[in-house]
Tab-separated table of C-alpha atoms and ligand atoms in Angstrom:
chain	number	residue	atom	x	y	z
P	1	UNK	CA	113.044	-89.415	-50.323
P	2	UNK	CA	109.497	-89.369	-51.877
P	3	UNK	CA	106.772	-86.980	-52.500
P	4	UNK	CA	103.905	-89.687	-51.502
P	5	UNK	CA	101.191	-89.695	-49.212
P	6	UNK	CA	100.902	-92.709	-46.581
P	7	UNK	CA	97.373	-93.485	-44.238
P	8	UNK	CA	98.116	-94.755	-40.828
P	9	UNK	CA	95.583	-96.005	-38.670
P	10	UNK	CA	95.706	-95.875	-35.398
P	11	UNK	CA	98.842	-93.718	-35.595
P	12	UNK	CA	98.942	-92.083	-32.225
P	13	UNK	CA	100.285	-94.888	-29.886
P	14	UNK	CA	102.336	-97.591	-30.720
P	15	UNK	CA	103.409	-99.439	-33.746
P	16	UNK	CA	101.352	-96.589	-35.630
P	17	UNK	CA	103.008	-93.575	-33.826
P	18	UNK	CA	106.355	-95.306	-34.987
P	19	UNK	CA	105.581	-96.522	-38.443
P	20	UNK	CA	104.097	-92.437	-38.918
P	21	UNK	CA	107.394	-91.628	-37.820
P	22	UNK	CA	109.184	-93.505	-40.273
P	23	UNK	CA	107.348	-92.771	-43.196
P	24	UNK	CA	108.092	-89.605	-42.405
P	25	UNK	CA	111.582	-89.742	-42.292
P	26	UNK	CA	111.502	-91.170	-45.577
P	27	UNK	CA	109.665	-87.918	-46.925
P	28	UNK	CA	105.876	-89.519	-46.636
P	29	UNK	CA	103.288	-86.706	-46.236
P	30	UNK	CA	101.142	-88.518	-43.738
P	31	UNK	CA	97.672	-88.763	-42.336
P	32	UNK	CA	97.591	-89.975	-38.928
P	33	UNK	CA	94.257	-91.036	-37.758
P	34	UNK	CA	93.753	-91.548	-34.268
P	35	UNK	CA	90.515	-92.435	-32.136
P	36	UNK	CA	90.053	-90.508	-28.584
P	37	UNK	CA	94.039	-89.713	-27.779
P	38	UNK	CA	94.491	-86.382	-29.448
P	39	UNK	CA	96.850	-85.439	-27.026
P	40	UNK	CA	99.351	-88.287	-28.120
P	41	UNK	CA	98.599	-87.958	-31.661
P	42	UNK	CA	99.562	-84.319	-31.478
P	43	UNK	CA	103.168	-85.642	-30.079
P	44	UNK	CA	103.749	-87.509	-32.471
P	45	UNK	CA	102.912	-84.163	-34.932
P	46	UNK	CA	105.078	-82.450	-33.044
P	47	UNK	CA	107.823	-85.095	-33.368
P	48	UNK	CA	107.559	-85.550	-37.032
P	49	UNK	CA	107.136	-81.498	-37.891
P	50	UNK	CA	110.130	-80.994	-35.821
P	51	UNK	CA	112.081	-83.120	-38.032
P	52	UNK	CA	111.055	-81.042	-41.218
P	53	UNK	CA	108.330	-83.329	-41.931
P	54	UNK	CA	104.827	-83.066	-43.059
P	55	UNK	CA	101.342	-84.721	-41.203
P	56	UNK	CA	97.862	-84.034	-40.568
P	57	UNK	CA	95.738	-85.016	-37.680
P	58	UNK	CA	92.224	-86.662	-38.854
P	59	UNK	CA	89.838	-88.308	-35.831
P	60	UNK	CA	87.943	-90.842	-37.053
P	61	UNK	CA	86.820	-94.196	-35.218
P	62	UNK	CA	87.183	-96.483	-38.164
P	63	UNK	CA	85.180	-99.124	-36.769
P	64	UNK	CA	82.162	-96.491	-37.964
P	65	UNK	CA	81.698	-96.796	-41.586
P	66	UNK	CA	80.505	-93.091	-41.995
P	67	UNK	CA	83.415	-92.271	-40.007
P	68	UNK	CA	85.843	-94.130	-42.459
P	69	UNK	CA	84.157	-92.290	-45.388
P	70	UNK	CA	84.656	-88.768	-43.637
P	71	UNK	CA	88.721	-89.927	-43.576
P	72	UNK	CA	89.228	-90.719	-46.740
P	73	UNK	CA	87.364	-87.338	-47.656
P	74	UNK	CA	89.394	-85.107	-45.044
P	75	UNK	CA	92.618	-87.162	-46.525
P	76	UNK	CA	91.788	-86.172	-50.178
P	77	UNK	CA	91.273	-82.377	-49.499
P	78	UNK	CA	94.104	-81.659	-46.707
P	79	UNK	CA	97.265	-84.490	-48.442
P	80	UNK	CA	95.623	-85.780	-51.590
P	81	UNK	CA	95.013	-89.410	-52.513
P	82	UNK	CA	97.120	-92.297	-50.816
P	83	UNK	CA	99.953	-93.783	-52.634
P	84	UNK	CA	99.395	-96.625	-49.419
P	85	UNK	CA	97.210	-97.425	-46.613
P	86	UNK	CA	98.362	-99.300	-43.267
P	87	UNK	CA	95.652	-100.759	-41.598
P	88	UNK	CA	97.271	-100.448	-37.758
P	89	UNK	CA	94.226	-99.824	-35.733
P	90	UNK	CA	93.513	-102.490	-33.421
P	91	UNK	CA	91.739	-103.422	-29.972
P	92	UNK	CA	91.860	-106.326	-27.677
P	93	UNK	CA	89.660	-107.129	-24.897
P	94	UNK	CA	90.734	-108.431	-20.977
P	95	UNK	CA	92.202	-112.130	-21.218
P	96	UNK	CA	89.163	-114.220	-21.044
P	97	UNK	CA	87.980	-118.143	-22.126
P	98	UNK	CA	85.708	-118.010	-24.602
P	99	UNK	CA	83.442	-119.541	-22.360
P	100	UNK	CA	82.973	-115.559	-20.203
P	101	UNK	CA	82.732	-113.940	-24.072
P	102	UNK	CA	79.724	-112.031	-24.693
P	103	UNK	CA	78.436	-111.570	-28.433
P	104	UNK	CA	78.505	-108.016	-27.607
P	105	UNK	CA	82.423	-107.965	-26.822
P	106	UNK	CA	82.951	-110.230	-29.947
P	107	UNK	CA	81.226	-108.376	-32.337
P	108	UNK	CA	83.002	-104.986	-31.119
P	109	UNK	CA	86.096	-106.480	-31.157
P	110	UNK	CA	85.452	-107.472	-35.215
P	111	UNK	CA	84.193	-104.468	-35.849
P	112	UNK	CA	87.453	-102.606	-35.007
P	113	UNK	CA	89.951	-105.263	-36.150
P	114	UNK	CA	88.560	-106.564	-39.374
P	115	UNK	CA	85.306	-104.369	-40.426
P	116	UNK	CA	87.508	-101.545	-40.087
P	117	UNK	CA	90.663	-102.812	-42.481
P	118	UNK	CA	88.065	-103.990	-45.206
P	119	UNK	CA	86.252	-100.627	-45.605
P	120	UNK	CA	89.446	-98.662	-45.256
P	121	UNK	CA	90.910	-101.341	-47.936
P	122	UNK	CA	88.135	-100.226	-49.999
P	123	UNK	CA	88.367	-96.234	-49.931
P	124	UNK	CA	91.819	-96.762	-50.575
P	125	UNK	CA	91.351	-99.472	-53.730
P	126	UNK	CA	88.440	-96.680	-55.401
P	127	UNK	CA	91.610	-93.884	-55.174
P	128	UNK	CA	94.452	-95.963	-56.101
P	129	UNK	CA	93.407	-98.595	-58.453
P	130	UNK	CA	94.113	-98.562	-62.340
P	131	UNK	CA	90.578	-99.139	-62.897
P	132	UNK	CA	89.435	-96.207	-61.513
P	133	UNK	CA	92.023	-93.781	-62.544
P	134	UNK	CA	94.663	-94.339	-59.994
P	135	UNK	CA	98.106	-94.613	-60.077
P	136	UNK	CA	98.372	-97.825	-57.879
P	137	UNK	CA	99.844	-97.925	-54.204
P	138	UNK	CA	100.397	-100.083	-51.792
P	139	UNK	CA	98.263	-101.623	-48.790
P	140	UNK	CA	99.568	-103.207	-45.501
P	141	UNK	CA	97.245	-104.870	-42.955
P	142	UNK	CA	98.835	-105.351	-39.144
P	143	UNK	CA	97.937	-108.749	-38.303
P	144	UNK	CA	99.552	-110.831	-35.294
P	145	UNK	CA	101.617	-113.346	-34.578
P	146	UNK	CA	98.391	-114.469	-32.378
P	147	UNK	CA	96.677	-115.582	-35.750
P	148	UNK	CA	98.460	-118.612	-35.949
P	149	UNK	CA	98.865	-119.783	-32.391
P	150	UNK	CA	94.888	-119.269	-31.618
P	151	UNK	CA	95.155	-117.332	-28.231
P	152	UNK	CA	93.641	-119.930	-26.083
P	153	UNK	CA	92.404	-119.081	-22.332
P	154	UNK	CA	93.119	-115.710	-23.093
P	155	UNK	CA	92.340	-113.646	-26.701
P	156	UNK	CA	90.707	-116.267	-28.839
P	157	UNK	CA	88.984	-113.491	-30.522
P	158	UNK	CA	91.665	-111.090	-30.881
P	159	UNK	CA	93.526	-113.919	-32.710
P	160	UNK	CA	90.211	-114.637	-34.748
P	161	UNK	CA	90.342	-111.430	-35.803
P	162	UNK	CA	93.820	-111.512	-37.402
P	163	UNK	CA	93.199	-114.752	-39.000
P	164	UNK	CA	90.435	-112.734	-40.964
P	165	UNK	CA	93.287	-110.042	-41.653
P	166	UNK	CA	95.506	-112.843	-42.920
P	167	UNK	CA	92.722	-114.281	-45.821
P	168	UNK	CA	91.667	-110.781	-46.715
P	169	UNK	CA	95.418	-109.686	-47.279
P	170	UNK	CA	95.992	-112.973	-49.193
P	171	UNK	CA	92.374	-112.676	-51.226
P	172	UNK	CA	92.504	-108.746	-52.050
P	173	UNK	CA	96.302	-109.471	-53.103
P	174	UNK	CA	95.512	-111.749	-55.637
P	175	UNK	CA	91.881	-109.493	-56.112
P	176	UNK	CA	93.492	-106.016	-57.023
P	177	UNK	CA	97.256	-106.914	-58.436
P	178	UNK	CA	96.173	-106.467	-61.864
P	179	UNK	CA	95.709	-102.638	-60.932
P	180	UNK	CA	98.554	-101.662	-59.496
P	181	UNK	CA	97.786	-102.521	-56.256
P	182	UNK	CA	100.237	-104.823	-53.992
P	183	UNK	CA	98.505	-106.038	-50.515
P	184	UNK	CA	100.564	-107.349	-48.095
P	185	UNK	CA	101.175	-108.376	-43.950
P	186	UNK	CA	103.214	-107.734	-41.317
P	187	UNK	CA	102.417	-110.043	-38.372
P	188	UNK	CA	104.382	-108.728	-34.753
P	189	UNK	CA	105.085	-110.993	-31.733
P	190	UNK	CA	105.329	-109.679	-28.301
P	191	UNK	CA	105.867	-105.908	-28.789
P	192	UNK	CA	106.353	-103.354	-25.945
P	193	UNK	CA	103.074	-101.177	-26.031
P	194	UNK	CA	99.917	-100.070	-24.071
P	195	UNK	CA	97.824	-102.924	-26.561
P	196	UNK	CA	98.927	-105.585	-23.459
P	197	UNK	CA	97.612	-103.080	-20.783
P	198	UNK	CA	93.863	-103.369	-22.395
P	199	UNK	CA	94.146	-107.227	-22.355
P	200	UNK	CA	94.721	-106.311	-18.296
P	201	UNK	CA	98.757	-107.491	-18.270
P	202	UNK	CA	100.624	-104.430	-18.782
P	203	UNK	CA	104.201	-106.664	-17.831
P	204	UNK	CA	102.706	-109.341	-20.553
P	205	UNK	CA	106.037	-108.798	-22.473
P	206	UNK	CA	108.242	-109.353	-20.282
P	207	UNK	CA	106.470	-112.268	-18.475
P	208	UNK	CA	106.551	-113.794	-21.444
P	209	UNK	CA	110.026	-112.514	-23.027
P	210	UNK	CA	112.193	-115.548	-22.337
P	211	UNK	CA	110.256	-117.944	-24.152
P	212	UNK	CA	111.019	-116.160	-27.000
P	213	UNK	CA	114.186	-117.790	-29.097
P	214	UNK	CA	115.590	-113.792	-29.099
P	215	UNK	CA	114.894	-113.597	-25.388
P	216	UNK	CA	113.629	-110.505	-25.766
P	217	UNK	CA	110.241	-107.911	-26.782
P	218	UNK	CA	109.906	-106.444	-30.052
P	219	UNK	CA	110.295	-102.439	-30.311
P	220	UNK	CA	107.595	-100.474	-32.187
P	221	UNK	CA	110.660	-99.381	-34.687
P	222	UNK	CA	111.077	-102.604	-35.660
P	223	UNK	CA	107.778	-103.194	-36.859
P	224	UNK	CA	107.916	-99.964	-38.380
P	225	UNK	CA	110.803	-100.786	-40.613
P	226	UNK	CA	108.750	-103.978	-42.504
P	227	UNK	CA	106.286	-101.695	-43.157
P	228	UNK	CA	107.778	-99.229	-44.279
P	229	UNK	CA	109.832	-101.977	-47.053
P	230	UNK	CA	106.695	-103.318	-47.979
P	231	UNK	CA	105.128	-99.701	-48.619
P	232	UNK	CA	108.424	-99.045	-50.756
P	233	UNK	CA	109.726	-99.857	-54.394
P	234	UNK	CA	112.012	-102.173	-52.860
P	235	UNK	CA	109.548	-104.660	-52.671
P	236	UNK	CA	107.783	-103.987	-55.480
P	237	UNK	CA	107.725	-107.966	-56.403
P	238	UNK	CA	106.270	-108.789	-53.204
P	239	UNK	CA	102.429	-109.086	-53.129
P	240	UNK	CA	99.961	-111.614	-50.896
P	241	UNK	CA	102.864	-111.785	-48.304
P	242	UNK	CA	103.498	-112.122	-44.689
P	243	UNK	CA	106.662	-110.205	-42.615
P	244	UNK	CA	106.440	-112.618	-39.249
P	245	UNK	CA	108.501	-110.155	-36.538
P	246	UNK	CA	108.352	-111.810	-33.658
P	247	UNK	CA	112.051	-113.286	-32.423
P	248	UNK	CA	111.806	-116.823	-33.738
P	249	UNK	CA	108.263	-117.335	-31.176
K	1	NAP	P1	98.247	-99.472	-29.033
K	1	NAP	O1	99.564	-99.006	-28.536
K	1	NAP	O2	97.164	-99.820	-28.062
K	1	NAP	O3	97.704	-98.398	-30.087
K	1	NAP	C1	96.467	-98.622	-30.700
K	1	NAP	C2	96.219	-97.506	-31.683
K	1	NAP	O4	95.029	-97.813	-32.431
K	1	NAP	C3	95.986	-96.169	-31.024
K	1	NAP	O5	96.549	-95.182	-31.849
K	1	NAP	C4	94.459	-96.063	-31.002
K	1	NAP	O6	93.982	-94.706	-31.023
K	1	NAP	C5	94.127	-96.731	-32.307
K	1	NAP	N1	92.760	-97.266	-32.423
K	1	NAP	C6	92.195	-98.298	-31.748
K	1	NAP	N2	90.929	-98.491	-32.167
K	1	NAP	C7	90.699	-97.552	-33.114
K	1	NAP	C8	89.573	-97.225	-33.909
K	1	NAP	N3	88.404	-97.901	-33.802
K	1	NAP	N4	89.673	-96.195	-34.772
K	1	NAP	C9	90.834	-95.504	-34.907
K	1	NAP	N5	91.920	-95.770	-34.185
K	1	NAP	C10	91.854	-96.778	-33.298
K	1	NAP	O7	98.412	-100.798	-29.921
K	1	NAP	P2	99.635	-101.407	-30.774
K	1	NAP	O8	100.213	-102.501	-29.968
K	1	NAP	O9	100.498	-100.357	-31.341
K	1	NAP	O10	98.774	-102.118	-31.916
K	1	NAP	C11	98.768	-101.691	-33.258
K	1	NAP	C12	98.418	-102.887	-34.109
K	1	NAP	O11	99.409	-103.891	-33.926
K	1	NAP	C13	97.069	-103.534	-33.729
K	1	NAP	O12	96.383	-103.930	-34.904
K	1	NAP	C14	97.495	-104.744	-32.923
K	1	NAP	O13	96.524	-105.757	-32.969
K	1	NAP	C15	98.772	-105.121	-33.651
K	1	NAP	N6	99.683	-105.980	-32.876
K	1	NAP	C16	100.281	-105.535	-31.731
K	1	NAP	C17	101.133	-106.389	-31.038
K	1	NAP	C18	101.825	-105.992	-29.769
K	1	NAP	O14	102.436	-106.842	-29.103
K	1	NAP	N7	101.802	-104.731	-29.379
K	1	NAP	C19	101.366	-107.699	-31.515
K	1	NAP	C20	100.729	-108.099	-32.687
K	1	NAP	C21	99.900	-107.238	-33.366
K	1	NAP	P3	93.852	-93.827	-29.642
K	1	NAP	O15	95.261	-93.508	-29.211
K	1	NAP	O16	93.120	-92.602	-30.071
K	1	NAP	O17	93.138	-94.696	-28.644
């Protein structure tokens, strides 16, 4: 058990809801920041109080940078400073060629899957850095499988997006490990959540499930669980790294 404080993004649905579940099973206070779905955020309070455990509730849109700023803020005076951020929050747009794009979806689409990690990177660096006082921590950035395969005819930009997560964990790694600060990655497959319903294919997991070497979707749990090792002392050598869960694909 611990007596640390853990930042979720994007912790009301999905591979946050589960990761905010974890951490609090491992005795993580934890701030669970959710955009517009109070109502499911609130379960997952509900789930992790039940259990003895201990969360807040902030809403913040942390494609905003204002927004991001009020977080941190609400963070500090209701938990305290993070001992680790997870930048979870994430978007994708309806399967497209880049050809139908519009600089408008694009730039939205950066906004809340790379603008988003770097500033919340940042409010979490001035708290937990060595230089600034801090007793270190521990960031981890949700990238995507889709970084390295390029999305074509269908998220191009998505997987754009998580290429940019992939240099910044790699560059703010090397960047802030003098201070006590280890960035790393987790980068899912296929996982079963509402993320393939935006693109427009709700079923896209299991259309897709048995050309996967496992032959089968990835559970929100299981992402959960890298996290949570990376956020932890066991691996406290690991910095600059990637967790690839995505059945061999
Ligand atoms: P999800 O079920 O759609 O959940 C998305 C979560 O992000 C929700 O809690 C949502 O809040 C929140 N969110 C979105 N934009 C936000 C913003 N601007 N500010 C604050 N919160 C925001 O998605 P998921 O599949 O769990 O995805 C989580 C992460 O995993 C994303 O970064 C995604 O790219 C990545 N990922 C997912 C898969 C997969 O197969 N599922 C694969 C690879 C990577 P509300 O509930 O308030 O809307």
């Amino acid at each position: 058990m611990s007596n640390k404080i853990v930042l979720i993004t994007g912790a009301s649905r999905g591979i946050g809801a589960a990761t905010a579940r974890l951490f609090a099973a491992n005795g993580y206070a934890v701030g669970i920041n959710y955009r517009s779905r109070q109502d499911a955020a609130q379960a997952v309070q509900r789930d992790i109080e039940a259990q003895g455990g201990r969360c807040v509730l902030i809403q913040a849109d942390v494609s905003v940078e204002s927004e991001v700023i009020n977080l941190f803020r609400q963070l500090d005076e209701q938990l305290g400073a993070p001992d680790c951020l997870v930048n979870n929050a994430g978007i994708l747009h309806a399967q497209s060629k880049l050809e139908a794009m519009s600089a408008e979806r694009i730039n939205q689409l950066l906004s809340s899957n790379v603008t988003s990690a770097f500033i919340c990177a940042r409010e979490a660096i001035k708290r937990m850095s060595t230089a600034h006082g801090g007793s270190g921590g521990s960031i981890i950035n949700v990238s995507s499988m889709a970084a390295l395969k390029g999305s074509p005819n269908e998220y191009m930009d998505y997987a754009a997006s998580k290429g940019a997560i992939d240099s910044m964990t790699r560059g703010l790694a090397l960047e802030v490990a003098a201070y006590g600060i280890r960035v790393n990655a987790v980068r899912p497959g296929l996982i079963y959540t509402d993320i393939h319903a935006d693109g427009g294919e709700p079923g896209r997991v299991d259309r897709l499930k048995e050309k996967i070497p496992l032959r089968r979707g990835g559970q929100p749990e299981e992402v959960a669980e890298a996290i949570c090792w990376l956020a932890s002392e066991k691996s406290a050598f690991v910095t600059g790294s990637f967790i690839d869960l995505s059945g061999g694909l």
